[in-house]
Coordinates of C-alpha atoms in Angstrom, one line a residue:
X6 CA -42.0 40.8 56.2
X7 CA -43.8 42.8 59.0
X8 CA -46.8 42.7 56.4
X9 CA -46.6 38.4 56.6
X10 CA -45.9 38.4 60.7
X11 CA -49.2 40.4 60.3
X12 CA -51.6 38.6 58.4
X13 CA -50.0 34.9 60.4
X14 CA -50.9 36.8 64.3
X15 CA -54.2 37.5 62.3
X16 CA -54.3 34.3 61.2
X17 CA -53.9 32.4 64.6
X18 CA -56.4 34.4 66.7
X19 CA -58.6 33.9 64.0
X20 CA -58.2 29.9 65.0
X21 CA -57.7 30.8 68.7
X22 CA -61.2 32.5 68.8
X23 CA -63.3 30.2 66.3
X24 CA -67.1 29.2 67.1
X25 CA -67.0 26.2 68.9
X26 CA -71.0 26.2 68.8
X27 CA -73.7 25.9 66.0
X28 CA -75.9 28.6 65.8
X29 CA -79.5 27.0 65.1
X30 CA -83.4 28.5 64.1
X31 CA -85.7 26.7 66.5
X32 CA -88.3 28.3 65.9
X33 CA -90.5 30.5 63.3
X34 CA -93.4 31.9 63.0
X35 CA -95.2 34.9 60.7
X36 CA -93.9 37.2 63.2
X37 CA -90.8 35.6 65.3
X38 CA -87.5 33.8 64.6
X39 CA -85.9 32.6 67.1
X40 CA -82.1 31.2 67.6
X41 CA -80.1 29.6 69.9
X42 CA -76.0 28.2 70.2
X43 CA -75.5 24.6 70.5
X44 CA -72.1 23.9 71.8
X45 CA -71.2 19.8 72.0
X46 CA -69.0 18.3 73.2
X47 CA -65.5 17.8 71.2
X48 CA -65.4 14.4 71.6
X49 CA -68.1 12.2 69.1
X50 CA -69.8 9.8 71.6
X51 CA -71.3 6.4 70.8
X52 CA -73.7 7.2 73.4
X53 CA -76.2 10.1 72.9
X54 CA -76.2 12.9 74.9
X55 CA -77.7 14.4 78.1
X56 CA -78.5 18.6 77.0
X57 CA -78.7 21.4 79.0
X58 CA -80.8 24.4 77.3
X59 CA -79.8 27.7 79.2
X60 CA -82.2 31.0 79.4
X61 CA -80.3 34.3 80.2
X62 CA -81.5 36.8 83.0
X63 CA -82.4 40.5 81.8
X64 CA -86.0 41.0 83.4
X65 CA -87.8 39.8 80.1
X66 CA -86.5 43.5 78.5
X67 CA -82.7 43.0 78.1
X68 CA -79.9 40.2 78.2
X69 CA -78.9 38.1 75.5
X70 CA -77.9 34.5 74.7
X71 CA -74.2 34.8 74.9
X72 CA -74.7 35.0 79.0
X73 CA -74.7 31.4 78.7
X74 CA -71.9 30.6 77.2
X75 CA -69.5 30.0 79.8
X76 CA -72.2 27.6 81.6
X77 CA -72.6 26.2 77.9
X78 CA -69.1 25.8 77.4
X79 CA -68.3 23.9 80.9
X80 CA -71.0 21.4 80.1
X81 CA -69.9 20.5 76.7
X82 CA -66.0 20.3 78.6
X83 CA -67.7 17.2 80.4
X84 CA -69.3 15.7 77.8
X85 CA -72.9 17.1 77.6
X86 CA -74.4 18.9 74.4
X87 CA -75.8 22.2 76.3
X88 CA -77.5 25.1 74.6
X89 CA -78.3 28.9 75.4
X90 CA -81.5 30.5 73.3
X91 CA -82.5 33.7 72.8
X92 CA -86.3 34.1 73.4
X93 CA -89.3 37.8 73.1
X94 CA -88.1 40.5 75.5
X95 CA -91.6 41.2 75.8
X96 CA -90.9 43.8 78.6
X97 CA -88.5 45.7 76.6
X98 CA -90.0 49.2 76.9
X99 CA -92.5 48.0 79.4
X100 CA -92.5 48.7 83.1
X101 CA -91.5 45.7 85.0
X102 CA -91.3 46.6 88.8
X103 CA -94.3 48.1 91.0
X104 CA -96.0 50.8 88.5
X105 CA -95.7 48.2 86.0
X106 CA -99.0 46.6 84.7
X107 CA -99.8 42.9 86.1
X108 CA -101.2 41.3 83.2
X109 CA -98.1 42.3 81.4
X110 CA -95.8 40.4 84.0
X111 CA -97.7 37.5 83.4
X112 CA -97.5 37.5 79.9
X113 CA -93.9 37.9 79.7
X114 CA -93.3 34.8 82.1
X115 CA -95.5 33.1 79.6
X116 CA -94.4 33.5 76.5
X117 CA -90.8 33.2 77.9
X118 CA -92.3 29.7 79.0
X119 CA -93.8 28.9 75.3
X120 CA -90.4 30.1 73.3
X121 CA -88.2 27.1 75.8
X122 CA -91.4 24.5 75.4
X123 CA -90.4 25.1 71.6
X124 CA -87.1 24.8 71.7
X125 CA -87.2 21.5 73.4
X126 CA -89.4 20.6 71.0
X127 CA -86.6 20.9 68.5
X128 CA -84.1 19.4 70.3
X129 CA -86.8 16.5 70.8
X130 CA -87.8 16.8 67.2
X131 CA -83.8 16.6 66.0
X132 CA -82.4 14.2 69.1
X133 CA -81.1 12.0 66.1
X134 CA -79.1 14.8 63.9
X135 CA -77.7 16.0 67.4
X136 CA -77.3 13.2 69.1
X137 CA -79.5 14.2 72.5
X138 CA -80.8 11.8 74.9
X139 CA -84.4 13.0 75.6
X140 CA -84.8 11.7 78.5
X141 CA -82.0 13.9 80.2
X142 CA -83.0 17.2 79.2
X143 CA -82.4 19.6 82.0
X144 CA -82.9 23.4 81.8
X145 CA -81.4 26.4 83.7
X146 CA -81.8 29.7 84.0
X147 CA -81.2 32.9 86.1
X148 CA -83.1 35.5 87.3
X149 CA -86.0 36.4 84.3
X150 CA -84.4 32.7 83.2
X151 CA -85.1 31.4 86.3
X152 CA -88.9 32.3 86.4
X153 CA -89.0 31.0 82.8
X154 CA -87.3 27.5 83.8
X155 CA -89.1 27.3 86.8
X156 CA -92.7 28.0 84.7
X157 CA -92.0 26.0 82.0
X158 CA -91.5 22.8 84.5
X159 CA -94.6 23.2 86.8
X160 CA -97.2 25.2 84.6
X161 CA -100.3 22.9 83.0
X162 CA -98.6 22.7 79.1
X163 CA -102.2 22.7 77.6
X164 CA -103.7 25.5 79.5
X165 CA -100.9 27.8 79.2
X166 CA -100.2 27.4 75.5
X167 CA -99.4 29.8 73.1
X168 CA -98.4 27.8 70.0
X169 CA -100.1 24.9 68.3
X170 CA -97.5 22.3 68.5
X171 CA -97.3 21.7 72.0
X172 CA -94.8 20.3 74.7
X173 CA -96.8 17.2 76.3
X174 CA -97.7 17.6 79.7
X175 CA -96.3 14.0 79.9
X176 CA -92.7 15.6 79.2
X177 CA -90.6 15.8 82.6
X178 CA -87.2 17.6 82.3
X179 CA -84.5 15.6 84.2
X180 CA -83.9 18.9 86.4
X181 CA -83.2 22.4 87.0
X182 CA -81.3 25.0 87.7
X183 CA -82.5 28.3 89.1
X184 CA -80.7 31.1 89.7
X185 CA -82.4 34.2 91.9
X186 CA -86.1 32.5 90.5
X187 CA -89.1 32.4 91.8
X188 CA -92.9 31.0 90.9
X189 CA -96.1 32.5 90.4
X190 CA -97.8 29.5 92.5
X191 CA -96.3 27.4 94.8
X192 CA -98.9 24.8 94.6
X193 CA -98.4 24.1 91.0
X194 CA -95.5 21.8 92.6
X195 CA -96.8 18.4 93.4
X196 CA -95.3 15.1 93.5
X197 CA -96.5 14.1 90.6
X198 CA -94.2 16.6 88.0
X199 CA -91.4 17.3 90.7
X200 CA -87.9 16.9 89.2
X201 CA -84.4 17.4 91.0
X202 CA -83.7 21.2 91.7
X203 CA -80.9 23.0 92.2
X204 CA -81.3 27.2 93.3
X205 CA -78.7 29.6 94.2
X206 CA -79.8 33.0 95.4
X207 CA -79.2 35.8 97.4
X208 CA -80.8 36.1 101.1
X209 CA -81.6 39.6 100.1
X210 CA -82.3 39.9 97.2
X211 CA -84.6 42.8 96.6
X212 CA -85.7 42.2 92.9
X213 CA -86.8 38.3 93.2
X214 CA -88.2 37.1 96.5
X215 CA -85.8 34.2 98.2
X216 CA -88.4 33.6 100.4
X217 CA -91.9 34.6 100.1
X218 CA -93.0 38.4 99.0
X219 CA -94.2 40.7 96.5
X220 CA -91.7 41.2 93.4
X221 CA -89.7 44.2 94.1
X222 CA -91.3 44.1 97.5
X223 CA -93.9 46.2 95.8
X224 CA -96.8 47.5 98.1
X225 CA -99.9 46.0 97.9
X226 CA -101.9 48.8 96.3
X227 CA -99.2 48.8 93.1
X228 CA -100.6 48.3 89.9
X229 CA -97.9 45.7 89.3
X230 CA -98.2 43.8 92.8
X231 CA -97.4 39.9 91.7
X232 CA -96.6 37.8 95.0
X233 CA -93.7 35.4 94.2
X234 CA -92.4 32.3 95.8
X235 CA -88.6 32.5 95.6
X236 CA -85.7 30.0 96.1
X237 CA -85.9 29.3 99.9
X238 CA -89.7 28.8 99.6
X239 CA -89.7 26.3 96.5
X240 CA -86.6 24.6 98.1
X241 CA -89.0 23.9 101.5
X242 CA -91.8 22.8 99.3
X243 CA -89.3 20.2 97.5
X244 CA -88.1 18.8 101.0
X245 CA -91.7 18.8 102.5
X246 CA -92.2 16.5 99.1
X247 CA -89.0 14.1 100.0
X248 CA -87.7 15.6 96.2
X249 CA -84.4 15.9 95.1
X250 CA -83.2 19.4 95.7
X251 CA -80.0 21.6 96.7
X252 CA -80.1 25.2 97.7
X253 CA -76.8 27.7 97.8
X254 CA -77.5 30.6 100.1
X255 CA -75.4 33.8 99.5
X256 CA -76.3 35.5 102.9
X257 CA -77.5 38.9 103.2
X258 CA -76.3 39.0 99.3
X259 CA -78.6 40.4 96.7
X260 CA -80.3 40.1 93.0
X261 CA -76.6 40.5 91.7
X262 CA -75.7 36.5 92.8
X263 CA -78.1 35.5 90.3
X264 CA -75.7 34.0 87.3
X265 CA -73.2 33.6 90.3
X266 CA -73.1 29.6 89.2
X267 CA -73.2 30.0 86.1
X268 CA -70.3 32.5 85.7
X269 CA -68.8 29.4 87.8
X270 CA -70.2 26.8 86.8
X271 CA -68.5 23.6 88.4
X272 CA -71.9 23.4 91.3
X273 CA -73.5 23.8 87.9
X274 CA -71.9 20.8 85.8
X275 CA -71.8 18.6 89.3
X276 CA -75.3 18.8 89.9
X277 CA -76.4 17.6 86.8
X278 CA -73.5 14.7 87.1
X279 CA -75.2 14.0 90.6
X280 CA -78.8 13.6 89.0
X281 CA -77.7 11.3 86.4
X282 CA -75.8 9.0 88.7
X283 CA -78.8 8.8 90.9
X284 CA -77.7 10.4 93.8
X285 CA -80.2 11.5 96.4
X286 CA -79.5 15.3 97.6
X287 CA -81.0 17.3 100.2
X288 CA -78.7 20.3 101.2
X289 CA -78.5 23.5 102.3
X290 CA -75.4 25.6 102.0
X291 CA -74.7 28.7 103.3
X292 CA -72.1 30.9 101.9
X293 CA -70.8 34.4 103.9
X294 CA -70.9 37.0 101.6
X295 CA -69.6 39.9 104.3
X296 CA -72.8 41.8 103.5
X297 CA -75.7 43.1 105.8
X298 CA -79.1 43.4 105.2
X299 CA -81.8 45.5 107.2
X300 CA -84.8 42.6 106.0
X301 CA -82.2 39.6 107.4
X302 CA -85.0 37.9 108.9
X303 CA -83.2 34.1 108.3
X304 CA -81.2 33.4 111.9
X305 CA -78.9 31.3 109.7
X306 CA -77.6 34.4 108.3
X307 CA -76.7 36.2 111.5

């Protein structure tokens, strides 16, 4: 009898704890396969769906997909098909702060770039068998995610290509989330391939730039000096555009806010509501986080 209550407990966290995603190759090459979990919603709708494709954080050398799934998993709650992929951790084993190699950096953001061109590709290439609504693609992504999401927007698609089927440079996601990010080059903004934005970061963070500064405020004679544009910055050059942005400041916080809304992911799930109702959003909030930071240089965190 104990033997039967056994195998029945067994048996029902089995169900509790069954895969409510799809694990899917979307892409392969002579050298790389790549995967990602697709979690939909539970409900079949008549209607195809808006997706959110997730990158995880890890400095291009760690993480792993699984980091998305709570984000994932409160999308597909509200009726969106959302999906985290895993992507090269080209850095792995690499140096990826000041006495790093710059070159390297670059490539890492790059490739990281390529892999999420190719799985929208799929998604784009498959919309029918899953259901997604192409024109309501947004991605997200925190810290190493971030830059990747935040790259993969605003970089030229035919000059930074790695593979030969290509994203179009036509191709606009429907927005963004950004988590501790930042960009190469502010300028590849424009008002021409601006989408809605949402960023959360950390006022001090001393990994990714919020504002404007070297990553890992390296000096400038490092081998691995790469100046960033972080949150703060790219959420100014949105509002100088009249785009559709919102920034969540964690003041005086640092790099460790950067899956903070995705770990809670309501701000997450809303924003992307927000964008496909239409709404127009230009905010600003500022959250206390009881910290202090010697480099506060931003009066609204006094």
């Amino acid at each position: 009898m104990k033997k039967l209550f056994a195998l029945l407990a067994l048996f029902t966290i089995t169900l509790t704890n069954a895969q409510d995603f799809k694990t899917l190759t979307y892409f392969v090459n002579d050298s790389t396969k790549l995967e990602l979990d697709l979690f939909l919603p539970k409900t079949k709708s008549a209607e195809n769906l808006p997706l959110l494709i997730h990158v995880h954080g890890g400095g291009f050398a760690g993480g792993q997909r699984q980091d998305g799934y709570t984000v994932c998993r409160e999308a597909a709650k509200n009726g969106y098909a959302a999906a985290t992929i895993s992507y090269t951790l080209y850095m792995k084993g690499k140096k990826f702060s000041c006495d790093g190699i710059l070159t390297e950096k670059v490539k890492a953001f790059r490739i990281a770039a390529n892999q999420l061109w190719q799985a929208t590709l799929f998604f784009i290439k498959n919309s029918e068998k899953y259901n997604i609504d192409t024109d309501k693609i947004f991605i997200s992504g925190s810290s190493a995610g971030a830059e990747t999401v935040l790259h993969a927007a605003f970089w030229d698609r035919d000059l930074m290509a790695l593979y030969h089927e290509k994203l179009s440079n036509d191709f606009k996601y429907a927005g963004m989330i950004s988590g501790s990010g930042a960009i190469m080059d502010i300028n590849l903004i424009t008002e021409k391939n601006l989408i809605p934005v949402m960023f959360f970061h950390g006022s001090c963070d001393p990994t990714v730039p919020y504002g404007t500064a070297a990553h890992h405020l390296c000096p400038t004679d490092s081998s691995g000096w790469l100046m960033l544009f972080g949150s703060y910055s790219i959420y100014n050059k949105i509002i100088e555009l009249n785009g559709n942005t919102q920034l969540f400041t964690y003041c005086n916080g640092g790099h460790e806010y950067s899956a903070e809304l995705f770990i809670q992911p309501e701000e997450t799930v809303k924003f992307i509501s927000q964008v496909l109702a239409g709404e127009k959003m230009q905010a600003h909030t500022i959250i206390s986080t009881g910290k202090t930071c010697k480099r506060n240089t931003y009066s609204f965190c006094d």
